[in-house]
Coordinates of C-alpha atoms in Angstrom, one line a residue:
M898 CA -6.4 53.5 16.4
G899 CA -6.4 51.8 19.9
T900 CA -9.6 50.6 21.6
H901 CA -9.3 53.3 24.3
S902 CA -9.3 56.0 21.7
L903 CA -12.4 54.5 20.2
F904 CA -14.1 54.7 23.5
R905 CA -13.0 58.3 23.9
R906 CA -14.4 59.1 20.5
G907 CA -17.7 57.7 21.6
W908 CA -17.8 54.5 19.6
P909 CA -20.9 52.5 20.6
W910 CA -20.3 49.1 22.2
S911 CA -22.2 47.1 19.4
A912 CA -20.0 48.5 16.7
L913 CA -16.8 47.7 18.7
L914 CA -18.1 44.1 19.3
L915 CA -18.7 43.7 15.6
L916 CA -15.3 44.9 14.8
L917 CA -13.8 42.5 17.3
L918 CA -15.8 39.6 15.8
R919 CA -14.5 40.4 12.4
K920 CA -10.9 40.3 13.6
L921 CA -11.4 37.0 15.4
D922 CA -12.9 35.6 12.2
G923 CA -10.1 36.8 10.1
R924 CA -7.5 35.2 12.4
N925 CA -9.1 31.8 12.6
A926 CA -11.1 30.6 9.6
K927 CA -12.3 27.6 11.5
S928 CA -13.6 29.6 14.4
V929 CA -17.2 29.0 15.7
F930 CA -18.2 32.2 14.0
A931 CA -17.1 31.0 10.5
Q932 CA -18.5 27.5 10.3
A933 CA -21.8 25.8 11.1
K934 CA -22.1 22.6 13.1
P935 CA -23.6 19.5 11.5
F936 CA -27.1 18.6 12.4
Y937 CA -27.7 15.2 14.0
P938 CA -31.2 13.9 13.7
D939 CA -33.0 11.9 16.5
E940 CA -32.7 8.8 14.3
P941 CA -30.8 7.8 11.1
T942 CA -32.3 7.5 7.7
T943 CA -31.7 4.6 5.3
V944 CA -30.0 6.1 2.2
W945 CA -29.9 2.7 0.5
A946 CA -29.7 -1.1 1.2
K947 CA -28.1 -3.5 -1.3
T948 CA -28.2 -7.3 -1.3
L949 CA -25.1 -8.3 -3.2
P950 CA -25.7 -10.9 -5.9
E951 CA -24.7 -14.6 -5.5
L952 CA -22.1 -15.9 -7.8
V953 CA -23.1 -19.4 -9.1
A954 CA -19.7 -20.8 -8.8
K955 CA -19.2 -19.7 -5.2
G956 CA -22.8 -19.6 -3.7
P957 CA -23.8 -17.3 -0.8
Q958 CA -21.1 -15.0 0.5
G959 CA -21.1 -12.6 3.3
I960 CA -19.1 -9.9 5.2
L961 CA -17.4 -11.8 7.9
R962 CA -14.9 -10.9 10.5
G963 CA -11.9 -9.4 8.7
N964 CA -14.0 -8.3 5.7
V965 CA -14.9 -4.6 5.2
V966 CA -17.3 -2.2 3.8
E967 CA -14.8 0.7 3.1
I968 CA -15.4 4.0 1.5
S969 CA -12.3 5.2 -0.3
P970 CA -10.6 8.2 1.2
D971 CA -11.7 10.4 -1.8
G972 CA -15.3 9.3 -1.5
A973 CA -15.5 7.9 -5.0
L974 CA -16.3 4.2 -4.3
V975 CA -17.4 1.9 -1.5
Y976 CA -15.3 -1.3 -1.5
V977 CA -16.8 -4.4 -0.1
T978 CA -14.8 -7.7 0.4
L979 CA -16.6 -11.0 0.8
N980 CA -15.5 -14.1 2.5
G981 CA -15.6 -16.0 -0.8
G982 CA -12.9 -13.7 -2.4
T983 CA -15.3 -11.5 -4.3
L984 CA -14.7 -7.7 -4.3
H985 CA -17.6 -5.3 -5.1
M986 CA -17.3 -1.6 -5.9
L987 CA -20.3 0.4 -5.2
N988 CA -21.6 3.9 -5.9
P989 CA -21.6 5.7 -2.5
S990 CA -24.7 7.7 -3.3
T991 CA -27.0 4.9 -4.7
G992 CA -25.5 1.5 -3.7
G993 CA -25.3 0.5 -7.4
I994 CA -22.6 -1.9 -8.3
V995 CA -20.0 -0.2 -10.4
K996 CA -17.7 -3.2 -10.8
T997 CA -17.2 -6.6 -9.5
Y998 CA -13.9 -8.5 -9.3
D999 CA -14.2 -12.2 -8.6
V1000 CA -10.9 -13.8 -7.8
K1001 CA -10.4 -17.1 -9.4
P1002 CA -8.7 -20.2 -7.6
V1003 CA -5.0 -20.7 -8.4
E1004 CA -5.8 -24.3 -9.5
E1005 CA -8.7 -26.5 -10.2
E1006 CA -10.5 -27.8 -7.1
W1007 CA -8.9 -25.1 -5.0
S1008 CA -11.1 -22.5 -3.3
V1009 CA -10.7 -18.9 -2.4
E1010 CA -11.3 -17.2 1.0
C1011 CA -10.9 -13.6 2.0
R1012 CA -10.5 -12.0 5.5
S1013 CA -8.9 -8.8 4.3
G1014 CA -9.8 -5.2 4.2
I1015 CA -8.7 -2.6 1.6
G1016 CA -5.4 -0.7 1.7
F1017 CA -5.4 2.6 -0.2
H1018 CA -2.7 4.8 -1.7
L1019 CA -4.1 7.8 -3.4
S1020 CA -1.6 10.4 -4.9
S1021 CA -1.3 12.3 -8.1
F1022 CA 1.3 9.8 -9.3
R1023 CA -0.5 6.5 -8.4
K1024 CA -3.9 5.6 -7.1
I1025 CA -4.2 1.9 -6.0
A1026 CA -6.4 -0.3 -3.7
V1027 CA -5.0 -3.6 -2.4
F1028 CA -6.4 -6.6 -0.7
A1029 CA -5.5 -10.2 0.0
V1030 CA -7.0 -13.6 -0.7
I1031 CA -6.3 -17.0 0.7
D1032 CA -6.0 -20.1 -1.6
M1033 CA -7.4 -23.2 0.1
P1034 CA -6.1 -26.6 -1.3
P1035 CA -8.7 -29.5 -1.8
R1036 CA -9.4 -31.5 1.3
G1037 CA -7.1 -34.5 1.7
S1038 CA -4.4 -32.9 -0.4
N1039 CA -0.8 -32.5 0.5
E1040 CA -0.7 -29.0 -0.8
K1041 CA -0.3 -26.1 1.7
V1042 CA -2.4 -22.9 2.1
K1043 CA -1.2 -20.0 0.0
S1044 CA -2.0 -16.3 -0.2
R1045 CA -2.1 -13.6 -3.0
V1046 CA -2.0 -9.9 -2.9
I1047 CA -4.1 -8.1 -5.5
A1048 CA -3.6 -4.5 -6.6
L1049 CA -6.3 -2.6 -8.5
T1050 CA -6.2 0.9 -10.0
H1051 CA -8.6 3.3 -8.3
P1052 CA -11.2 4.2 -9.2
S1053 CA -11.4 2.2 -12.5
G1054 CA -11.1 -1.1 -10.7
D1055 CA -8.6 -2.5 -13.3
V1056 CA -6.2 -5.1 -12.0
L1057 CA -2.7 -3.7 -11.7
F1058 CA -1.1 -7.0 -10.6
T1059 CA -1.8 -10.3 -8.7
S1060 CA 1.2 -11.5 -6.8
S1061 CA 2.5 -14.9 -7.1
P1062 CA 1.3 -17.3 -4.4
I1063 CA 2.9 -16.7 -1.0
P1064 CA 3.0 -19.5 1.5
G1065 CA 0.7 -19.2 4.5
R1066 CA -2.3 -17.1 5.4
V1067 CA -2.2 -13.3 5.2
S1068 CA -3.2 -11.9 8.6
G1069 CA -5.3 -8.7 8.3
T1070 CA -5.2 -6.1 5.6
P1071 CA -2.1 -5.3 3.3
L1072 CA -0.6 -1.9 4.1
I1073 CA 0.9 0.5 1.5
S1074 CA 3.9 2.7 2.2
S1075 CA 3.4 6.5 2.1
D1076 CA 5.2 6.8 -1.3
G1077 CA 3.2 3.9 -2.8
K1078 CA 6.2 1.8 -3.6
F1079 CA 5.9 -1.0 -1.1
I1080 CA 3.2 -3.3 0.4
F1081 CA 3.6 -4.7 3.9
I1082 CA 1.9 -7.9 5.1
T1083 CA 2.0 -10.3 8.1
R1084 CA 1.2 -13.9 7.4
N1085 CA 1.2 -17.3 9.3
T1086 CA 2.0 -20.9 8.4
E1087 CA -0.9 -23.2 7.9
D1088 CA -0.6 -24.7 11.3
G1089 CA -0.5 -21.2 12.9
T1090 CA 2.8 -21.6 14.6
V1091 CA 5.2 -19.3 12.7
G1092 CA 4.6 -15.7 11.6
H1093 CA 6.3 -13.8 8.8
F1094 CA 6.6 -10.2 8.0
T1095 CA 6.8 -9.7 4.2
I1096 CA 7.5 -6.7 1.9
L1097 CA 6.2 -6.7 -1.7
S1098 CA 7.3 -4.3 -4.5
V1099 CA 4.5 -2.5 -6.3
S1100 CA 6.7 -1.5 -9.3
E1101 CA 7.8 -5.2 -9.6
F1102 CA 4.1 -6.4 -9.7
G1103 CA 4.0 -7.8 -6.2
K1104 CA 7.4 -9.4 -6.1
V1105 CA 8.5 -10.3 -2.6
R1106 CA 11.6 -8.3 -1.7
F1107 CA 12.0 -9.1 2.0
T1108 CA 10.6 -11.6 4.6
E1109 CA 11.6 -12.6 8.0
A1110 CA 10.1 -15.3 10.2
S1111 CA 9.3 -15.1 13.9
D1112 CA 11.6 -18.0 14.8
E1113 CA 14.7 -16.0 13.7
F1114 CA 14.7 -14.0 17.0
K1115 CA 17.3 -15.8 19.3
V1116 CA 18.8 -15.0 22.7
N1117 CA 22.2 -16.6 23.3
G1118 CA 21.5 -18.9 20.4
V1119 CA 18.2 -20.1 21.8
V1120 CA 14.9 -19.4 20.1
K1121 CA 13.1 -16.8 22.1
S1122 CA 9.8 -16.8 20.3
R1123 CA 8.1 -18.9 17.7
A1124 CA 4.7 -17.5 17.2
P1125 CA 2.1 -16.4 14.6
Y1126 CA 1.6 -12.8 13.9
G1127 CA -1.5 -10.6 14.3
P1128 CA -2.6 -7.9 11.8
P1129 CA -0.3 -5.0 11.4
G1130 CA -1.0 -1.3 11.8
I1131 CA 0.8 1.6 10.2
V1132 CA 1.6 5.3 10.7
H1133 CA 2.9 7.2 7.8
N1134 CA 5.8 9.6 8.3
P1135 CA 6.0 9.7 12.1
S1136 CA 7.9 12.2 14.1
R1137 CA 10.5 9.6 15.0
G1138 CA 10.8 5.8 15.5
M1139 CA 9.8 5.2 19.2
Y1140 CA 12.3 2.5 19.9
S1141 CA 16.1 2.4 20.7
G1142 CA 17.8 3.7 17.5
G1143 CA 14.7 5.3 16.0
I1144 CA 15.5 8.9 16.7
G1145 CA 15.6 10.9 13.5
N1146 CA 13.8 8.1 11.5
T1147 CA 10.6 9.5 9.9
N1148 CA 10.0 6.5 7.6
D1149 CA 6.6 4.7 7.9
F1150 CA 6.4 2.7 11.1
I1151 CA 4.6 -0.7 11.2
A1152 CA 3.6 -2.5 14.4
W1153 CA 2.1 -5.8 15.3
A1154 CA 1.9 -8.4 18.1
D1155 CA 2.2 -12.1 18.3
S1156 CA -1.3 -13.8 18.1
T1157 CA -0.7 -17.2 19.7
D1158 CA -4.0 -19.0 20.3
S1159 CA -5.9 -16.3 18.6
G1160 CA -4.9 -13.7 21.2
R1161 CA -5.6 -15.9 24.3
A1162 CA -2.0 -16.6 25.2
D1163 CA -0.6 -14.4 28.0
I1164 CA 3.1 -14.5 26.8
G1165 CA 4.2 -12.8 23.6
L1166 CA 6.1 -10.1 21.9
T1167 CA 5.3 -6.8 20.3
R1168 CA 7.1 -6.1 17.1
G1169 CA 7.8 -3.3 14.6
F1170 CA 9.4 -2.4 11.3
Q1171 CA 10.9 0.8 9.9
F1172 CA 13.1 1.3 6.8
P1173 CA 16.5 2.7 8.0
V1174 CA 17.3 6.4 7.5
G1175 CA 18.3 7.0 3.9
F1176 CA 17.0 3.7 2.6
G1177 CA 16.9 3.8 -1.2
G1178 CA 14.5 0.9 -1.8
I1179 CA 17.2 -1.3 -3.4
D1180 CA 19.5 -2.9 -0.7
F1181 CA 17.2 -5.0 1.4
T1182 CA 20.2 -6.7 3.2
V1183 CA 20.1 -3.7 5.6
V1184 CA 16.5 -4.3 6.5
R1185 CA 15.4 -5.9 9.7
T1186 CA 12.3 -6.2 11.9
I1187 CA 12.4 -4.8 15.4
K1188 CA 11.6 -6.8 18.6
L1189 CA 9.9 -4.2 20.7
R1190 CA 9.2 -5.9 24.0
D1191 CA 8.3 -9.1 25.8
V1192 CA 4.7 -8.6 27.0
G1193 CA 2.1 -10.5 29.0
F1194 CA -0.5 -10.6 26.2
T1195 CA -1.0 -11.5 22.6
S1196 CA -3.4 -9.9 20.0
S1197 CA -5.2 -10.9 16.9
N1198 CA -6.3 -7.3 16.2
K1199 CA -4.3 -4.6 14.5
P1200 CA -2.8 -1.9 16.8
V1201 CA -3.7 1.8 16.5
M1202 CA -1.2 4.7 16.5
S1203 CA -1.4 8.4 16.9
K1204 CA -0.8 10.4 13.7
D1205 CA 2.7 11.5 15.0
G1206 CA 3.6 7.9 15.8
L1207 CA 4.4 8.7 19.4
N1208 CA 1.5 6.7 21.0
L1209 CA 0.7 3.1 20.4
Y1210 CA -2.3 1.0 21.6
F1211 CA -3.0 -2.7 21.5
T1212 CA -6.1 -4.7 22.4
G1213 CA -5.8 -8.3 23.5
T1214 CA -5.6 -11.0 26.1
R1215 CA -7.6 -10.6 29.3
S1216 CA -9.9 -8.0 27.6
S1217 CA -7.3 -5.4 28.0
V1218 CA -6.1 -2.2 26.4
R1219 CA -2.4 -1.4 26.7
A1220 CA -0.7 1.9 25.7
W1221 CA 2.6 3.4 25.3
N1222 CA 2.3 7.3 25.4
A1223 CA 5.2 9.3 24.1
M1224 CA 7.5 6.6 25.5
D1225 CA 9.9 4.0 24.0
F1226 CA 7.7 1.3 22.7
G1227 CA 10.3 -1.1 24.0
G1228 CA 9.9 0.2 27.5
P1229 CA 7.2 -0.2 30.2
L1230 CA 3.7 0.4 29.6
S1231 CA 2.2 3.9 30.1
W1232 CA -1.1 2.4 31.2
R1233 CA -3.3 -0.7 31.1
A1234 CA -7.1 -0.9 31.3
D1235 CA -8.7 -4.3 32.0
L1236 CA -12.3 -4.3 30.8
A1237 CA -15.3 -6.7 31.2
R1238 CA -14.9 -10.3 30.2
K1239 CA -16.6 -13.6 31.0
K1240 CA -16.2 -14.7 34.6
N1241 CA -15.1 -18.2 33.7
D1242 CA -12.7 -17.1 31.0
G1243 CA -9.8 -15.1 32.5
L1244 CA -7.8 -15.0 29.3
Q1245 CA -10.6 -14.0 26.9
P1246 CA -9.3 -11.4 24.4
I1247 CA -11.0 -8.3 23.0
F1248 CA -12.4 -9.1 19.6
S1249 CA -11.4 -5.9 17.7
G1250 CA -9.0 -3.1 17.5
A1251 CA -9.7 0.3 19.3
T1252 CA -10.4 3.6 17.7
L1253 CA -8.9 7.0 18.6
S1254 CA -11.0 10.2 18.5
N1255 CA -9.8 12.7 15.9
D1256 CA -8.2 14.9 18.6
E1257 CA -6.5 11.7 19.8
K1258 CA -7.6 12.4 23.5
K1259 CA -10.0 9.5 23.9
I1260 CA -10.0 5.9 22.8
F1261 CA -13.1 3.7 22.2
V1262 CA -13.5 -0.1 22.1
G1263 CA -15.8 -2.9 22.8
S1264 CA -14.9 -5.3 25.6
A1265 CA -14.9 -9.1 25.5
G1266 CA -17.8 -9.0 28.1
A1267 CA -20.5 -7.2 26.1
T1268 CA -19.7 -3.6 27.1
F1269 CA -18.6 -0.6 25.1
V1270 CA -16.2 1.9 26.8
A1271 CA -14.6 5.3 26.4
L1272 CA -11.1 5.8 28.0
N1273 CA -8.8 8.7 28.3
A1274 CA -6.0 8.0 25.8
T1275 CA -3.1 10.1 27.0
G1276 CA -1.8 12.3 29.8
T1277 CA -1.8 11.6 33.5
R1278 CA -5.3 10.2 33.3
G1279 CA -4.4 7.8 30.4
G1280 CA -6.5 4.6 30.7
K1281 CA -9.1 6.2 33.0
L1282 CA -12.6 5.2 32.3
L1283 CA -14.8 8.0 30.9
W1284 CA -18.0 6.0 30.5
N1285 CA -19.1 2.4 30.1
K1286 CA -22.2 1.0 28.5
T1287 CA -23.7 -2.5 28.5
T1288 CA -24.3 -3.9 25.0
E1289 CA -26.9 -6.4 23.8
S1290 CA -24.1 -8.6 22.3
V1291 CA -20.4 -8.3 21.6
V1292 CA -18.8 -5.8 19.3
L1293 CA -16.6 -7.5 16.6
S1294 CA -15.4 -4.5 14.7
E1295 CA -13.8 -1.1 15.4
P1296 CA -16.1 1.8 16.1
N1297 CA -16.2 5.0 13.9
I1298 CA -16.0 8.6 15.1
S1299 CA -17.8 11.6 13.5
P1300 CA -15.3 14.2 12.1
D1301 CA -16.2 16.7 14.8
D1302 CA -15.7 14.2 17.7
K1303 CA -19.3 14.5 18.7
R1304 CA -20.7 11.0 17.9
V1305 CA -19.3 7.5 18.1
Y1306 CA -21.0 4.7 16.2
F1307 CA -20.6 1.0 16.7
I1308 CA -22.3 -2.2 15.5
E1309 CA -23.2 -5.1 17.7
A1310 CA -22.9 -8.6 16.3
R1311 CA -26.4 -10.0 16.9
G1312 CA -29.0 -8.6 14.5
G1313 CA -26.6 -5.9 13.2
I1314 CA -27.7 -3.4 15.9
V1315 CA -26.2 0.0 15.1
K1316 CA -25.9 2.5 17.9
S1317 CA -24.9 6.1 18.2
Y1318 CA -23.5 7.7 21.4
D1319 CA -22.6 11.2 22.5
V1320 CA -18.8 11.2 22.8
R1321 CA -18.6 13.5 25.8
R1322 CA -21.5 12.4 27.9
G1323 CA -21.8 8.7 26.9
S1324 CA -25.6 9.1 26.3
M1325 CA -27.2 6.9 23.6
K1326 CA -28.6 9.1 20.8
W1327 CA -30.3 6.3 18.9
R1328 CA -30.4 2.5 18.4
V1329 CA -31.7 0.7 15.2
D1330 CA -31.6 -3.0 14.3
C1331 CA -32.0 -4.5 10.8
A1332 CA -35.8 -4.3 11.1
F1333 CA -35.4 -0.6 10.7
Y1334 CA -33.0 -0.4 7.8
L1335 CA -34.1 -3.6 6.2
P1336 CA -37.8 -3.7 6.8
Q1337 CA -38.5 -5.9 3.7
D1338 CA -36.1 -8.7 4.8
A1339 CA -37.8 -11.1 7.1
N1340 CA -34.6 -13.0 7.7
C1341 CA -32.4 -10.0 8.5
L1342 CA -32.1 -11.0 12.1
E1343 CA -30.2 -14.0 11.0
G1344 CA -27.4 -11.8 9.8
R1345 CA -24.6 -10.7 12.1
G1346 CA -22.5 -7.6 12.1
E1347 CA -19.0 -8.9 12.0
G1348 CA -17.1 -7.0 9.3
S1349 CA -15.5 -3.6 9.6
F1350 CA -17.6 -0.5 8.6
S1351 CA -16.7 3.0 7.6
I1352 CA -17.9 6.6 7.8
S1353 CA -17.9 9.2 5.0
Q1354 CA -15.3 12.0 5.2
N1355 CA -18.1 14.6 6.0
G1356 CA -19.5 12.3 8.6
N1357 CA -22.9 12.2 7.0
T1358 CA -23.2 8.5 6.2
I1359 CA -21.9 5.2 7.6
F1360 CA -21.5 2.1 5.4
F1361 CA -21.7 -1.4 6.8
G1362 CA -22.8 -5.0 5.9
N1363 CA -23.7 -8.3 7.5
T1364 CA -23.0 -11.9 7.1
L1365 CA -25.8 -12.4 4.7
G1366 CA -24.1 -10.1 2.1
V1367 CA -26.4 -7.0 2.6
V1368 CA -24.7 -3.6 2.5
T1369 CA -26.5 -0.6 4.0
A1370 CA -25.8 3.2 3.9
L1371 CA -27.3 5.1 6.9
G1372 CA -27.6 8.8 6.9
V1373 CA -26.5 9.8 10.4
A1374 CA -25.8 13.6 10.1
M1375 CA -26.6 16.5 7.8
E1376 CA -24.8 19.7 6.9
P1377 CA -27.2 22.6 7.5
T1378 CA -28.1 24.9 4.6
V1379 CA -28.0 28.5 5.5
P1380 CA -31.4 30.0 4.5
P1381 CA -31.5 33.4 2.7
T1382 CA -32.4 36.4 4.7
A1383 CA -34.2 39.6 3.7
A1384 CA -32.0 41.7 5.9
P1385 CA -28.9 43.2 4.2
T1386 CA -25.5 42.1 5.6
T1387 CA -23.8 45.5 5.0
L1388 CA -24.5 49.0 6.0
S1389 CA -26.0 51.5 3.6
P1390 CA -24.0 54.7 3.0
T1391 CA -24.4 57.4 5.6
S1392 CA -25.6 60.9 4.6
T1393 CA -22.6 62.6 6.3
P1394 CA -18.9 61.7 6.4
T1395 CA -17.4 60.4 9.6
H1396 CA -14.0 59.6 10.9
L1397 CA -13.6 55.9 10.7
P1398 CA -12.4 54.2 7.4
T1399 CA -14.7 51.8 5.7
S1400 CA -12.3 49.0 6.2
L1401 CA -13.3 48.9 9.9
Q1402 CA -17.0 48.2 9.0
P1403 CA -18.1 44.8 10.3
T1404 CA -18.7 42.1 7.8
S1405 CA -21.3 39.3 7.5
L1406 CA -20.7 36.5 9.9
A1407 CA -22.7 33.9 8.0
P1408 CA -20.8 30.6 7.5
T1409 CA -20.2 29.0 4.2
I1410 CA -21.5 25.4 4.1
S1411 CA -20.4 22.6 1.8
P1412 CA -23.4 20.4 0.8
S1413 CA -23.1 16.7 1.4
T1414 CA -22.5 14.4 -1.5
L1415 CA -23.5 11.3 0.2
A1416 CA -26.8 11.9 1.8
P1417 CA -29.6 14.2 0.8
T1418 CA -29.8 17.4 2.9
P1419 CA -33.2 18.9 3.6
V1420 CA -33.4 22.5 3.0
I1421 CA -35.5 24.5 5.4
T1422 CA -37.0 27.6 3.9
P1423 CA -37.8 30.2 6.5
K1424 CA -40.7 32.6 6.3
P1425 CA -39.6 35.8 4.7
T1426 CA -38.8 38.6 7.1
V1427 CA -39.5 42.2 6.6
S1428 CA -36.3 44.3 6.8
A1429 CA -36.3 47.9 8.1
M1430 CA -33.7 48.7 5.5
P1431 CA -34.9 50.9 2.5
T1432 CA -34.6 49.6 -1.0
S1433 CA -32.6 52.7 -1.9
T1434 CA -30.5 55.3 -0.4
A1435 CA -29.6 58.6 -2.0
P1436 CA -26.5 60.0 -0.3
T1437 CA -25.7 63.7 -0.5
T1438 CA -22.7 64.8 -2.5
R1439 CA -22.1 68.1 -0.5
P1440 CA -19.6 67.4 2.3
T1441 CA -20.3 68.8 5.7
K1442 CA -18.3 69.9 8.6
N1443 CA -16.5 67.3 10.7
P1444 CA -19.2 66.4 13.2
T1445 CA -18.5 66.0 16.9
I1446 CA -19.2 62.4 17.8
E1447 CA -20.9 62.1 21.1
P1448 CA -21.7 58.9 23.1
T1449 CA -24.9 57.2 22.4
R1450 CA -26.9 54.7 24.4
H1451 CA -28.2 53.0 21.4
P1452 CA -26.2 51.0 18.8
I1453 CA -25.5 52.7 15.6
P1454 CA -24.0 51.4 12.3
A1455 CA -20.3 51.6 11.9
P1456 CA -19.4 55.0 10.3
T1457 CA -17.5 55.4 7.0
E1458 CA -14.7 57.7 6.1
K1459 CA -16.6 59.5 3.4
P1460 CA -19.9 59.2 1.6
T1461 CA -20.1 56.5 -1.1
T1462 CA -21.6 57.7 -4.3
Q1463 CA -24.3 55.2 -5.2
K1464 CA -26.8 55.4 -8.0
P1465 CA -30.3 55.4 -6.4
M1466 CA -32.4 52.3 -7.0
S1467 CA -36.0 52.5 -7.9
S1468 CA -38.3 53.1 -5.0
P1469 CA -42.0 52.6 -4.6
S1470 CA -42.2 56.3 -3.5
P1471 CA -39.7 58.2 -5.7
T1472 CA -41.0 61.6 -4.6
A1473 CA -40.5 61.0 -0.9
A1474 CA -37.1 61.5 0.7
P1475 CA -35.5 58.1 1.6
T1476 CA -35.9 57.2 5.3
P1477 CA -32.6 56.7 7.1
P1478 CA -32.0 53.1 8.1
E1479 CA -32.9 52.2 11.7
K1480 CA -29.7 52.2 13.7
S1481 CA -30.0 48.8 15.2
L1482 CA -27.7 45.8 15.4
A1483 CA -30.4 43.6 13.8
N1484 CA -29.6 45.5 10.6
V1485 CA -26.1 44.0 10.7
L1486 CA -26.7 40.6 12.2
D1487 CA -29.4 38.1 11.0
T1488 CA -31.3 37.4 14.2
S1489 CA -33.8 34.9 12.7
A1490 CA -34.5 31.7 14.5
A1491 CA -32.8 29.8 11.6
N1492 CA -29.5 31.5 12.7
P1493 CA -29.2 31.0 16.4
L1494 CA -25.5 32.0 16.4
N1495 CA -26.2 35.5 15.1
A1496 CA -29.2 35.8 17.4
K1497 CA -27.0 35.1 20.4
M1498 CA -24.4 37.5 19.3
C1499 CA -27.0 40.2 18.8
A1500 CA -28.4 39.6 22.2
L1501 CA -24.9 39.8 23.7
S1502 CA -24.3 43.1 21.9
V1503 CA -27.5 44.6 23.2
F1504 CA -26.6 43.5 26.7
L1505 CA -23.2 45.2 26.4
C1506 CA -25.0 48.4 25.1
V1507 CA -27.3 48.5 28.1
A1508 CA -24.4 48.0 30.4
A1509 CA -22.4 50.7 28.7
A1510 CA -25.4 53.1 29.0
F1511 CA -25.8 52.3 32.6
F1512 CA -22.2 53.0 33.5
T1513 CA -22.4 56.2 31.5
V1514 CA -25.2 57.5 33.6
V1515 CA -23.7 56.4 36.8

């Protein structure tokens, strides 16, 4: 039955609107009518704070630049890497230590360092977490610096393997291929002059299967570049390889840049790697790294890429962000944004990587000059400034974005200041320092916020640490609980049959909410409301003639095709005839203050009804 025929039959506007809303809800399960928005409080709450224990053999350890407080993708554990090579696994809800893994030196008198995050691979076949440590020889020794990659089973924390020592320092965090078979790392010689890209085999307990040094790139027999490497970034299963010869290649793509002089040099290369199409994981003689482009910057930060692998972003020299948007990564830049830096230091690099919004339309980063900025990420306005905020100190770690792209969180180095900003407007929502979330720690201001932090999958909690080895969980959002309502969500049976089938009756629009597992959610219990609906309705069983439906100026419930036989419920007045329900849209939609969406829809429906009545009279 078409909409015009419904109007000719005299259907009220309210019923038609409800029918339309039901169809919209059925077409898009994620529509605004079917889900509730998270609630963002005026200030965060401290869920827990944990001072990690000192190990006698290593003394105080902290979360320094390169270390992380990372919640696993499945939300089971919070992994914390410390600069002394210790890994703690914490309960996300309580902060309790589930397991501690203390990496031992390779030899006596050697020491262990760590500047690594955690790489995850979670599948039904294999669940592992990997990180890297650096083995430092005794002072005055002729031994060279080495590194090891350690793989743990998740969430048990059992050691799957520890690789044999690999020459040099691992740069950044080990990355795992999408199939869980290989681990990718970049590493540099002890003197920081030569970088290597290395692949380890998981099934062979960390055996090195491929490595290639930066000095192997030559032009006409002359060494073109001899430089250390910055940390790598990865995109799993991209749409294609964005370089010459990459069309049709959907294998994982890894990118990185030269990091000469810790990202202060203004001459370098961007590089990449991708297994060739049809690679079977055995013949590594066909494997090569890719020289992408000679560039006027270097970077000691990992790049970020869009999920489809078509967009690539670097932060680096001259406090700049540089991007390739849906263009050959070996070609010219799509855009470049130069951000604030010290006036007397023209080459000063950005200290951290950038973060893309979940819709990948915006990119956020802290500059080298104590500002925090939001930029357009793609399109004709790519690189254009959206907003710019002055910070109290520099930002040393990547920001985090709420899942709904409403809030961006970042941590300033001095005093561990945590800030929340509105993504669209750039207005600060709250600011807290360690005196707020560590009120019992008189020395908390001595701790700096250097390491990377993370946000829970539902966006309710952020997890971060400081250089003193204190880890904190802040509740930053809550998922609302839908309160019960006394008003019924469906219409009672009518006393006479009508023409429309029951399948066209509007349904309840109340969203289904999943409770948070990481932060307590307050439940607001509204005052009970009195419904005009009777507790029982006794329909007649004798059919009547088909009635003539005339237009009405007041909303009425959606009619049914035939009366529904229903056993009457007990009533306070069994001798009195049941009172017909009030034919109001409020009987269908919950218009309580606790449900503003339904209240707005009800108001809209009433407005349409009044408009319909006006035009009917006219």
